Short mmCIF file of C-alpha atoms in Angstrom, two decimals:
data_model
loop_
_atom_site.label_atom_id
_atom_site.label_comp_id
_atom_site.label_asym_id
_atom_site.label_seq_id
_atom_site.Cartn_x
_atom_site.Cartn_y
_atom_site.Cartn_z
CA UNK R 816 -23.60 -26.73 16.53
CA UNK R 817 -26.37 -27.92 14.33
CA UNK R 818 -28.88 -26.03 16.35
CA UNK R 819 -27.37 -22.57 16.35
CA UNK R 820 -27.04 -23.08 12.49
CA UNK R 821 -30.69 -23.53 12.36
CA UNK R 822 -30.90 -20.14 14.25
CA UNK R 823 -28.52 -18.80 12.02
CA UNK R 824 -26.93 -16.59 14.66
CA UNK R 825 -23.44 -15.94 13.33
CA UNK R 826 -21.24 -16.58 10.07
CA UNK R 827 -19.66 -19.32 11.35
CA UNK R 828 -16.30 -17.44 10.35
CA UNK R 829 -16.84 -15.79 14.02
CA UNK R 830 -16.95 -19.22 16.09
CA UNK R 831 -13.20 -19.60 16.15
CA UNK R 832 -9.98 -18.57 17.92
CA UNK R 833 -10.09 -14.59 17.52
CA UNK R 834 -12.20 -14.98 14.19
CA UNK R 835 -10.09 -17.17 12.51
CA UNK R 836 -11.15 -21.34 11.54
CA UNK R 837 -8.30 -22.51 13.54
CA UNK R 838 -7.73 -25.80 11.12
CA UNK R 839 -7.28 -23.48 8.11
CA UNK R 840 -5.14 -21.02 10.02
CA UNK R 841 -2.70 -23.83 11.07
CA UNK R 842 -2.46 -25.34 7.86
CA UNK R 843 -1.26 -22.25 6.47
CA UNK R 844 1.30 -22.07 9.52
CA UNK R 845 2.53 -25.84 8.44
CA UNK R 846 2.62 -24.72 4.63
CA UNK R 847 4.62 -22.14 4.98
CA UNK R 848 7.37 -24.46 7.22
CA UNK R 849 7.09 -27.16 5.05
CA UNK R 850 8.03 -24.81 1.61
CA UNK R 851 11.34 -23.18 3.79
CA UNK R 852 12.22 -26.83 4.83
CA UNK R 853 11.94 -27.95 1.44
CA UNK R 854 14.03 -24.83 -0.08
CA UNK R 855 16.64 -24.18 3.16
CA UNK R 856 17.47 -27.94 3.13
CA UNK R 857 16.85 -28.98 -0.20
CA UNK R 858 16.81 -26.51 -2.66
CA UNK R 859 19.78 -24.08 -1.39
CA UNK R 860 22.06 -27.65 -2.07
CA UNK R 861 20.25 -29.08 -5.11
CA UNK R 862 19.78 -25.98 -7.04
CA UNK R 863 23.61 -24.90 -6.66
CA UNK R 864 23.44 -22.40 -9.58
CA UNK R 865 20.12 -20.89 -9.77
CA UNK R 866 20.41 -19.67 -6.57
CA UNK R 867 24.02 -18.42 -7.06
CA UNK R 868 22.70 -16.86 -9.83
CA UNK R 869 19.72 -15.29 -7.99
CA UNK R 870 21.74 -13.75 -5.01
CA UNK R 871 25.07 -13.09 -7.34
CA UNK R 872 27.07 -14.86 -4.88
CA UNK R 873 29.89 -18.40 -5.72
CA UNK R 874 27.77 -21.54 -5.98
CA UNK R 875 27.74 -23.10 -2.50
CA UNK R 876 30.54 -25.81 -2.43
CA UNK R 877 30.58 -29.07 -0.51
CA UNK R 878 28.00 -31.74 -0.17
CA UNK R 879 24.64 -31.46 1.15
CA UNK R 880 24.82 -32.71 4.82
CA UNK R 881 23.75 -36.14 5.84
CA UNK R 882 21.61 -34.51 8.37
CA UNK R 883 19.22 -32.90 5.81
CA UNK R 884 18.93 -35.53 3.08
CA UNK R 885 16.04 -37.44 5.36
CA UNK R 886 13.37 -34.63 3.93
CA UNK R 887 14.51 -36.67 0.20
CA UNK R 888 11.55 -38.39 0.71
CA UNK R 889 10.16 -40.74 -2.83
CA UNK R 890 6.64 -39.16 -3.81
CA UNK R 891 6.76 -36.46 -1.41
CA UNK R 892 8.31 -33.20 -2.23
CA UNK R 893 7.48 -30.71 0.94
CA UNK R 894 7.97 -27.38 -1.11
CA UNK R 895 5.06 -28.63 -3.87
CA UNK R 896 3.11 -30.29 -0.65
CA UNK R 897 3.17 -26.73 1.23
CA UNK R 898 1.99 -25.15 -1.72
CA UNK R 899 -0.67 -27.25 -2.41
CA UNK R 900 -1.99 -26.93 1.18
CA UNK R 901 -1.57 -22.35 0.78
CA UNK R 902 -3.81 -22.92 -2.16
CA UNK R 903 -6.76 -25.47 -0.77
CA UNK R 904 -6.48 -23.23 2.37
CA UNK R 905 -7.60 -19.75 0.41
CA UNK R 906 -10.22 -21.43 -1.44
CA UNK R 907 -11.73 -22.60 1.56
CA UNK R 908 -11.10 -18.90 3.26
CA UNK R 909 -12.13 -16.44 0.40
CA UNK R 910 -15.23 -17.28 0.02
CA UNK R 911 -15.59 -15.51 3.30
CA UNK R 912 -14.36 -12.53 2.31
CA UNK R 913 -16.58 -12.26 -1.04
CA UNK R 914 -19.51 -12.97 1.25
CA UNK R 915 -18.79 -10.84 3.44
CA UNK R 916 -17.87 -7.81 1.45
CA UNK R 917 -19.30 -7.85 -1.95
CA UNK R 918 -17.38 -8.49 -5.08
CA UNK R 919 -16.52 -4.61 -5.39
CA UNK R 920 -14.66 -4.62 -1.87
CA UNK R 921 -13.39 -7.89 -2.06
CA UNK R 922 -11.34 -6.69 -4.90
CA UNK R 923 -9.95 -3.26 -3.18
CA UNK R 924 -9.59 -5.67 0.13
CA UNK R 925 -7.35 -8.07 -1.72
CA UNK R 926 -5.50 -5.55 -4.07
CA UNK R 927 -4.25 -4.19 -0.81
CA UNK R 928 -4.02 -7.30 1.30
CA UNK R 929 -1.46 -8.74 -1.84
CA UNK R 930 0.25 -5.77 -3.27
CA UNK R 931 2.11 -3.54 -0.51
CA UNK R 932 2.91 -6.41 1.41
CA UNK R 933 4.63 -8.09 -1.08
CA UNK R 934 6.16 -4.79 -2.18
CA UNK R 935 7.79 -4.51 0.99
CA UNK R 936 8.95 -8.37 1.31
CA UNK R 937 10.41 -7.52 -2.59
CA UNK R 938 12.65 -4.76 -1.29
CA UNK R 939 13.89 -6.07 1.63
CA UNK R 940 15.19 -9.43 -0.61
CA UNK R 941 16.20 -7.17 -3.17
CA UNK R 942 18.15 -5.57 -0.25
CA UNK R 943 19.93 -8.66 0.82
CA UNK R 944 20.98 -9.62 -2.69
CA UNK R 945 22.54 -5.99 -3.57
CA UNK R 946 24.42 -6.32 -0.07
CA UNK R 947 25.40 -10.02 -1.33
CA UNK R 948 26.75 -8.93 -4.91
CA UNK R 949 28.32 -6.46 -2.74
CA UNK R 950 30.20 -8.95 -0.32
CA UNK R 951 31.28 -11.16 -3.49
CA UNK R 952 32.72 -8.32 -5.68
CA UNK R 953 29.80 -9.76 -8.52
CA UNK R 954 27.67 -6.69 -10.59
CA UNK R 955 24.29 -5.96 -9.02
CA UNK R 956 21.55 -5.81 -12.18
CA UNK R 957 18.10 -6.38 -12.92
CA UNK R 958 16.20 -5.36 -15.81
CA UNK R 959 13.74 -2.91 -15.01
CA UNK R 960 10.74 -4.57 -17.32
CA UNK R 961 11.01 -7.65 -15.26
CA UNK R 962 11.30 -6.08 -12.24
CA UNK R 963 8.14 -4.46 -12.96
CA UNK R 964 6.12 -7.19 -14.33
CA UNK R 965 7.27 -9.16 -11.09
CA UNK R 966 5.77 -6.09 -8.75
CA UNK R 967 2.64 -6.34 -11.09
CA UNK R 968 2.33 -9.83 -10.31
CA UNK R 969 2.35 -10.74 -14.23
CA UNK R 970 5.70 -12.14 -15.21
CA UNK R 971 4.31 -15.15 -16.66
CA UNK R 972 1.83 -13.62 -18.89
CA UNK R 973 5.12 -11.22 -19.93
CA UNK R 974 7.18 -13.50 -20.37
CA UNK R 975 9.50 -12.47 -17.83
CA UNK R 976 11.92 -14.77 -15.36
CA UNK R 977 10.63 -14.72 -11.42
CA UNK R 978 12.73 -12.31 -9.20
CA UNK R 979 12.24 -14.12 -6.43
CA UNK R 980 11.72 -18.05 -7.21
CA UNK R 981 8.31 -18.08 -5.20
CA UNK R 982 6.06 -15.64 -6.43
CA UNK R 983 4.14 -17.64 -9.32
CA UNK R 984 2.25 -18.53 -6.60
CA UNK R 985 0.82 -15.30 -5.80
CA UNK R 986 0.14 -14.82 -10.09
CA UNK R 987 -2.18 -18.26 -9.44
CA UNK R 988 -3.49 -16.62 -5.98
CA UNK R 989 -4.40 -13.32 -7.75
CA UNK R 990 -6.31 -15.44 -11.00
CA UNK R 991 -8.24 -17.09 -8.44
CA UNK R 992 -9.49 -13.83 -6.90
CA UNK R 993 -10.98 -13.13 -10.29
CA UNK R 994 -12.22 -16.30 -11.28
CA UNK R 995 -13.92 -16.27 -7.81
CA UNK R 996 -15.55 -12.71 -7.83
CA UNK R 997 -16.99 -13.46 -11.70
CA UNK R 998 -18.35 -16.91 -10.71
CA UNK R 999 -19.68 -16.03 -7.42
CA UNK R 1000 -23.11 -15.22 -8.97
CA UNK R 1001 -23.63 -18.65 -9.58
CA UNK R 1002 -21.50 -20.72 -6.97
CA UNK R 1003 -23.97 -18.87 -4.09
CA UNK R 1004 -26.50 -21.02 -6.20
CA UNK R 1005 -24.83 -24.12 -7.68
CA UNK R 1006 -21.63 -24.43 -5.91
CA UNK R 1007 -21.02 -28.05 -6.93
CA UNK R 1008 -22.12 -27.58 -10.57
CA UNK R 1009 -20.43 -24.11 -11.25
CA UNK R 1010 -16.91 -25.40 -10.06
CA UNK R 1011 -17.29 -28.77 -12.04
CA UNK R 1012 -18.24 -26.60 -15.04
CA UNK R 1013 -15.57 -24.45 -14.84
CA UNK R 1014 -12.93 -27.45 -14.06
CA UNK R 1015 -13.88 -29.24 -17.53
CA UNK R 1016 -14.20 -25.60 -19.52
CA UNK R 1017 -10.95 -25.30 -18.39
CA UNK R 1018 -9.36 -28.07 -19.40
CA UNK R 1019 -11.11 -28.35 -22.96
CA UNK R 1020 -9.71 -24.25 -23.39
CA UNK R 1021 -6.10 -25.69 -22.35
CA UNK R 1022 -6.34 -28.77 -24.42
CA UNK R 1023 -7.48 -26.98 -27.37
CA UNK R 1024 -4.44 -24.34 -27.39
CA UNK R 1025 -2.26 -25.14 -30.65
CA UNK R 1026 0.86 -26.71 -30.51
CA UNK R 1027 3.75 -23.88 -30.37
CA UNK R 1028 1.09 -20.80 -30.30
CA UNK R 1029 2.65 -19.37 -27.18
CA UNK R 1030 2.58 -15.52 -27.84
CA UNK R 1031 -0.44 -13.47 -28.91
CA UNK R 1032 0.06 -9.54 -29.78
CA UNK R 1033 -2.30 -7.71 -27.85
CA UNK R 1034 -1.81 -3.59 -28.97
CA UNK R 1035 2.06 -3.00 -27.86
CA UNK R 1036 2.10 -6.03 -25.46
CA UNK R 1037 2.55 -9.99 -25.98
CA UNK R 1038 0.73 -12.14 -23.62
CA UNK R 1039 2.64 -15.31 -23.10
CA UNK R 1040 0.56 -18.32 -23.30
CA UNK R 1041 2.30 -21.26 -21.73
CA UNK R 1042 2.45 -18.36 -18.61
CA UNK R 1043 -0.98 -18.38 -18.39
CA UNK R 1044 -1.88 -21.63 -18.84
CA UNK R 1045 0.57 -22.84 -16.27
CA UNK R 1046 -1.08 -20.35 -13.55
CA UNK R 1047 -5.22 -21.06 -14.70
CA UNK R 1048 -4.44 -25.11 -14.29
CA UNK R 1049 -4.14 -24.22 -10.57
CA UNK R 1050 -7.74 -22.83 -10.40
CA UNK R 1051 -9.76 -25.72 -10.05
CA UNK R 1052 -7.55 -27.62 -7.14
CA UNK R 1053 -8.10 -23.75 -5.66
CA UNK R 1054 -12.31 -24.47 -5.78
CA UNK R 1055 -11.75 -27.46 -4.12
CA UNK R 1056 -11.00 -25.66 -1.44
CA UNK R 1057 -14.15 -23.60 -2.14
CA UNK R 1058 -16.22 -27.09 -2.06
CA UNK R 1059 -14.92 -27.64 1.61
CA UNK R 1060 -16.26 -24.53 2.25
CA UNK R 1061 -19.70 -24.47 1.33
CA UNK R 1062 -19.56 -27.79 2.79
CA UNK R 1063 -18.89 -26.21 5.96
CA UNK R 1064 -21.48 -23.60 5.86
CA UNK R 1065 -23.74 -26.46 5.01
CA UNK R 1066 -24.77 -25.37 1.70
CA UNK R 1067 -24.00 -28.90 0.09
CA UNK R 1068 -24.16 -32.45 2.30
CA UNK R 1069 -21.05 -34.45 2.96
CA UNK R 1070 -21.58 -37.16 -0.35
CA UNK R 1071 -21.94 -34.17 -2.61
CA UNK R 1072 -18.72 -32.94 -1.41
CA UNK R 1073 -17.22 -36.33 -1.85
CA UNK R 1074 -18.01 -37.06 -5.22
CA UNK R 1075 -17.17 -33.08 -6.68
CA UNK R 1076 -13.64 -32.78 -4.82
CA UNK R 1077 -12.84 -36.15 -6.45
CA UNK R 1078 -13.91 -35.28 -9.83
CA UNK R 1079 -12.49 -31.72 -10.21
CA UNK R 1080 -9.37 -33.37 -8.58
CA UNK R 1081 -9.29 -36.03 -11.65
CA UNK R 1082 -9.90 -32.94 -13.82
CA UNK R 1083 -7.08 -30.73 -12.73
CA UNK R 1084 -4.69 -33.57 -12.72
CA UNK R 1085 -5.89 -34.33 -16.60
CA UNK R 1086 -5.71 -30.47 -17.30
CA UNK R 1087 -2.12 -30.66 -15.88
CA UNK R 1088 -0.94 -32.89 -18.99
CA UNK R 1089 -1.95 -30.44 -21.19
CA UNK R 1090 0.43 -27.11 -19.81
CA UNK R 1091 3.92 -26.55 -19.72
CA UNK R 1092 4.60 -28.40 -16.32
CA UNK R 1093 3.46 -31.77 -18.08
CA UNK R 1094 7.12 -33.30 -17.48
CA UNK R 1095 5.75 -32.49 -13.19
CA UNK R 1096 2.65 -34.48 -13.80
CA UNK R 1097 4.32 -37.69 -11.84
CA UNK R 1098 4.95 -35.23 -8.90
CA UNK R 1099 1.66 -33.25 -8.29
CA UNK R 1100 -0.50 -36.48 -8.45
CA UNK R 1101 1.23 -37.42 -5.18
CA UNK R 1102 2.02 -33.98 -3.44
CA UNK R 1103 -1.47 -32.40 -4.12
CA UNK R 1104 -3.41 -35.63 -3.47
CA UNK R 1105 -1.27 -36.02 -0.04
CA UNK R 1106 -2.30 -32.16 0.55
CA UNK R 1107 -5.66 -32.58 -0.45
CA UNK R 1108 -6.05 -36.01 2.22
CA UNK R 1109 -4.04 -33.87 4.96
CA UNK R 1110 -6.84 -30.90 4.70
CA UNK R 1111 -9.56 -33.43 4.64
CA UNK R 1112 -8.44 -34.75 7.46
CA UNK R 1113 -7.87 -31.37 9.33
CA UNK R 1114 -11.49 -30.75 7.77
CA UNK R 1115 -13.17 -33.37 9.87
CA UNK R 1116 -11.33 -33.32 13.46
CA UNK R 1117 -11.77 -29.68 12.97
CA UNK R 1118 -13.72 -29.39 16.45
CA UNK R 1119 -10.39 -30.59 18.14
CA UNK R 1120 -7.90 -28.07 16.73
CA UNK R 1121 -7.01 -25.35 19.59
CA UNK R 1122 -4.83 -22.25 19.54
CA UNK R 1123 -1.21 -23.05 19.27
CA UNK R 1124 0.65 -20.29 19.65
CA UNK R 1125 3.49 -21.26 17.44
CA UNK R 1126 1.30 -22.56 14.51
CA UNK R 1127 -0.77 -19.50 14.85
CA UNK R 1128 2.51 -17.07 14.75
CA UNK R 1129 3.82 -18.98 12.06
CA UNK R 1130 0.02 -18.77 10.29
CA UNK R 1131 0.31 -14.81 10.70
CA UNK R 1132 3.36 -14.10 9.38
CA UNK R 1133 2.66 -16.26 6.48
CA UNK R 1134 2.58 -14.38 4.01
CA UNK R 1135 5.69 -11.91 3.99
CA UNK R 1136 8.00 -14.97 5.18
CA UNK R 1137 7.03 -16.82 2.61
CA UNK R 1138 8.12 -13.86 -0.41
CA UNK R 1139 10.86 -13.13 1.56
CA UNK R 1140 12.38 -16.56 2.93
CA UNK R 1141 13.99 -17.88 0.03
CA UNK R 1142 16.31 -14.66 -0.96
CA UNK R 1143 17.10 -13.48 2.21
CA UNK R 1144 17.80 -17.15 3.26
CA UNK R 1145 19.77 -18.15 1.11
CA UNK R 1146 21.86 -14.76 1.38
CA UNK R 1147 22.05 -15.58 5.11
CA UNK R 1148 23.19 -19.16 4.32
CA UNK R 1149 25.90 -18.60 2.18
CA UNK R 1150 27.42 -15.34 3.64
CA UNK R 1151 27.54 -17.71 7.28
CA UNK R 1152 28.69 -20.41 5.67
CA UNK R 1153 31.65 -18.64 4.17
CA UNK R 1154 32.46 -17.56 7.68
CA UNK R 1155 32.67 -20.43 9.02
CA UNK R 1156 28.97 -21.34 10.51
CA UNK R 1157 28.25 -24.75 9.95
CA UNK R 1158 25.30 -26.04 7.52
CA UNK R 1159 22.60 -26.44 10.60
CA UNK R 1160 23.68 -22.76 12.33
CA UNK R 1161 23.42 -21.24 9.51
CA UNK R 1162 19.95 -22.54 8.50
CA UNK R 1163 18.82 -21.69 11.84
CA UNK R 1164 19.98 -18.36 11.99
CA UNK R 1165 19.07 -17.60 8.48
CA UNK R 1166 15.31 -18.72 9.43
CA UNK R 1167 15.36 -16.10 12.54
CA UNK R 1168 16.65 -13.96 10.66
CA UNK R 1169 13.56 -14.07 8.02
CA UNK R 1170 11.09 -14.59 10.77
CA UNK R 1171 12.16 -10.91 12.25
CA UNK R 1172 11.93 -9.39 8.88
CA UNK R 1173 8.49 -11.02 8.06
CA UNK R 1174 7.37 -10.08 11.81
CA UNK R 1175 8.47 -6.48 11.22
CA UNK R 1176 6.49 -6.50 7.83
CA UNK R 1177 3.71 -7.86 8.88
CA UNK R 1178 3.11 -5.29 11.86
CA UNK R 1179 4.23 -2.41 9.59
CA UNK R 1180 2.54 -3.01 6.26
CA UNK R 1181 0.28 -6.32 6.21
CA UNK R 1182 -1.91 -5.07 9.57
CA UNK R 1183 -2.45 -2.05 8.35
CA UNK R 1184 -3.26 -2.29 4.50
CA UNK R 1185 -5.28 -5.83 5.45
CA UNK R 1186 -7.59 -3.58 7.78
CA UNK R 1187 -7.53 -0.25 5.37
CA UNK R 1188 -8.71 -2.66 2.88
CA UNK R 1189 -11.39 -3.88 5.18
CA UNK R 1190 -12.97 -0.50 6.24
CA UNK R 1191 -12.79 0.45 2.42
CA UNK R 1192 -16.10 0.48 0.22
CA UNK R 1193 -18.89 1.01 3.26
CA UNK R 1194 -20.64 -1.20 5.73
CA UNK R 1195 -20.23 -4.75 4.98
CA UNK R 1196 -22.76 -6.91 5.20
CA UNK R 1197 -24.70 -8.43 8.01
CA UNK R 1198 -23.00 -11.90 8.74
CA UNK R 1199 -26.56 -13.37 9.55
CA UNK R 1200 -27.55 -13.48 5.94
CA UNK R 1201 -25.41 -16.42 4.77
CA UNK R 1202 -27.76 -18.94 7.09
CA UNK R 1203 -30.68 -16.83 5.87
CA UNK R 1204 -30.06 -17.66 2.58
#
C-alpha cells in the first residue's frame, strides 16, 4: 500500500508469499516449463544429430508425433520465450540482493548461489550421458579444456562448444551480475538514465568491432570475440527488468518506465544486428517482445497472483532442472524409446525423472550454498533504508 510506503516500514521484497514477489517467482516456474516443452517436444525431434551427438547415442528415428507439432507455433518459439522471461525475471530480482547486501556480498552470494549448483546438475548429466555411450557401445570423451571452461562458465569467451546446450545462459546471467554491481553506484541515483546509457554504449562498442577481428591474445589466453559479444547483447533486455524494479519500489513513476523499457528494448533489438546471432534477429523481435508484454502484464495484476503450489515448486527447482533437463532428458527419451515406451511416456517419465534429480539438488546443494552465501560477509543491511532513501 501507498501508505505503508510512505512509512517505509519494510523492503517491499518481505510483503510476499514467504519473501518471495509471487509474480516474479511464477514466471520463473512458467520459464522453466516453457524451455523443456520447447526442447522435449521440439528440439529432441528437430535437432536429430546434435543431440545424438551430445548423449553419444543413434539419432532418434521416426517422425515427430502429430501430438507435439501444435507447440510449432509461427513467431513464437517457447524455448527463446522462456528464456527471455528467466532473464527479465533476475533483473527485476537482483537488484534486491545488491541492495540488500552490498556489492562485496552480492558477489560471494551469487558465486555460490551459481557455481556448486550447477556443478552438481553438470555431473549428474555428465552421468547420464557416460551411462548412455555405455548402453550404445559409442566412446565416452570430452576434452578436458572445454569441460573446464564450461564449469568456469566461460566457453564463449574460450572459444569452446557448450557441454550441455543450455548453459550460455548462465555466461549472460553471470555478465549481468557484474555489469549490475559496477553500475549500481549510479542506477541507486539515475536508474532510467544509467541503463539507457549503458544500452546505447553498448551497442556503439558492438557496432564498432571490425569485421572478422574475433580473437584477441591476452598473455597465454585468446578471448573470443563473437563469444562475448553474443552474451553482453543480452544485458540491456536484462535492465529492463531492473526498470520494472525500481518502478516497483517507486523510485521512477509509471510514464518514465514506459518510455525507457521501450527505448532500451529498440536498442537491444538494434544491438542484436550487429553480433553473431544476426541471422535470429526475425525471431527475438517476437519471442522477447511477447516475454517482455507477458511480464508487463504479470507486473500490473501483480496484487492478484497467490501461492500456487505447483508454479511455486516448479519456481524452486528452477534452476538445477533447467542445467540438467535437456541431457538427462533426452538420455531418458531415447533409452525408453528404444524399449519400447511410446513418444508421450517417455517424455513424461523423462520429465519426472529430471524433476527428482533437480529436487534432490536443490535440497542438497542449492539450499545450502544459497543460504551460506547469504550469512557470508556480516550483517546485511537494514531493509528500511531503501524507502529512506
Amino acid at each position: 500500500p501507498a501508505c505503508e510506503a510512505r512509512r517505509g516500514p519494510s523492503h517491499p521484497m518481505t510483503t510476499p508469499a514467504q519473501g518471495k514477489i509471487a509474480f516474479a517467482n511464477q514466471l520463473r516456474g512458467l520459464a522453466v516449463l516453457l524451455v523443456i516443452a520447447s526442447h522435449y517436444a521440439l528440439a529432441y525431434w528437430t535437432e536429430r544429430d546434435l543431440v545424438a551427438q551430445y548423449i553419444f547415442a543413434p539419432p532418434a528415428t521416426g517422425a515427430m508425433p502429430a501430438s507435439q507439432r501444435w507447440l510449432s507455433i509461427p513467431t513464437l518459439s517457447l524455448g527463446p520465450l522462456g528464456v527471455a522471461l528467466f532473464f527479465l525475471v533476475s533483473g527485476f530480482v537482483i537488484p534486491f540482493s545488491l541492495h540488500k547486501l552490498g556489492r562485496a556480498r552480492f558477489v560471494i552470494a551469487r558465486l555460490l548461489r551459481i557455481f556448486p549448483t550447477y556443478w552438481a546438475a553438470s555431473a549428474v548429466s555428465l552421468l547420464a550421458v557416460w551411462l548412455s555411450s555405455l548402453h550404445w557401445g559409442l566412446a565416452f570423451h570430452v576434452d578436458p579444456a572445454q569441460l573446464l571452461a564450461n564449469l568456469l562458465l566461460v566457453q564463449g569467451q574460450t572459444g569452446h562448444l557448450t557441454t550441455d546446450l543450455v548453459n550460455w545462459t548462465l555466461a549472460v546471467e553471470l555478465k549481468f551480475y557484474l555489469v549490475a554491481m559496477l553500475l549500481w553506484p549510479l542506477l541507486r541515483r539515475w536508474p532510467t538514465w544509467t541503463i539507457a546509457a549503458f544500452a546505447v554504449v553498448l551497442y556503439i562498442a558492438l557496432r564498432s568491432v571490425p569485421k572478422g577481428w574475433n580473437v584477441v591474445p591476452i598473455g597465454h589466453w585468446q578471448l573470443f570475440v563473437a563469444g562475448m559479444s553474443a552474451d553482453l547483447m543480452f544485458l540491456p533486455f536484462m535492465l529492463i527488468g531492473t526498470l520494472f524494479h525500481f518502478a516497483f519500489v517507486r523510485r521512477i513513476p509509471a510514464r518514465a518506465l514506459v518510455v525507457s523499457a521501450f527505448v532500451v528494448m529498440y536498442v537491444f533489438l538494434e544491438t542484436w544486428k550487429k553480433t553473431p546471432r544476426f541471422e535470429q534477429h526475425a525471431s527475438a523481435v517476437s519471442n522477447y517482445s511477447y516475454a517482455l508484454l507477458i511480464f508487463a502484464a504479470a507486473y500490473l495484476l501483480r496484487d492478484r497472483f497467490r501461492p500456487r503450489r505447483l508454479l511455486d515448486f516448479f519456481a524452486d527447482i528452477s534452476y538445477p532442472l533447467y542445467v540438467l533437463h535437456s541431457l538427462v532428458g533426452y538420455v531418458a527419451i531415447r533409452w525408453l524409446m528404444a524399449h519400447g515406451a511410446g513418444s508421450a511416456a517417455a517424455t513424461l517419465l523423462a520429465l519426472a525423472l529430471a524433476i527428482g534429480l533437480a529436487w534432490a539438488i536443490h535440497r542438497t546443494v542449492e539450499l545450502p550454498t544459497a543460504a551460506l552465501g547469504r550469512h557470508l560477509g556480516g550483517a546485511p543491511r537494514s531493509p528500511l533504508t531503501w524507502a529512506r532513501r
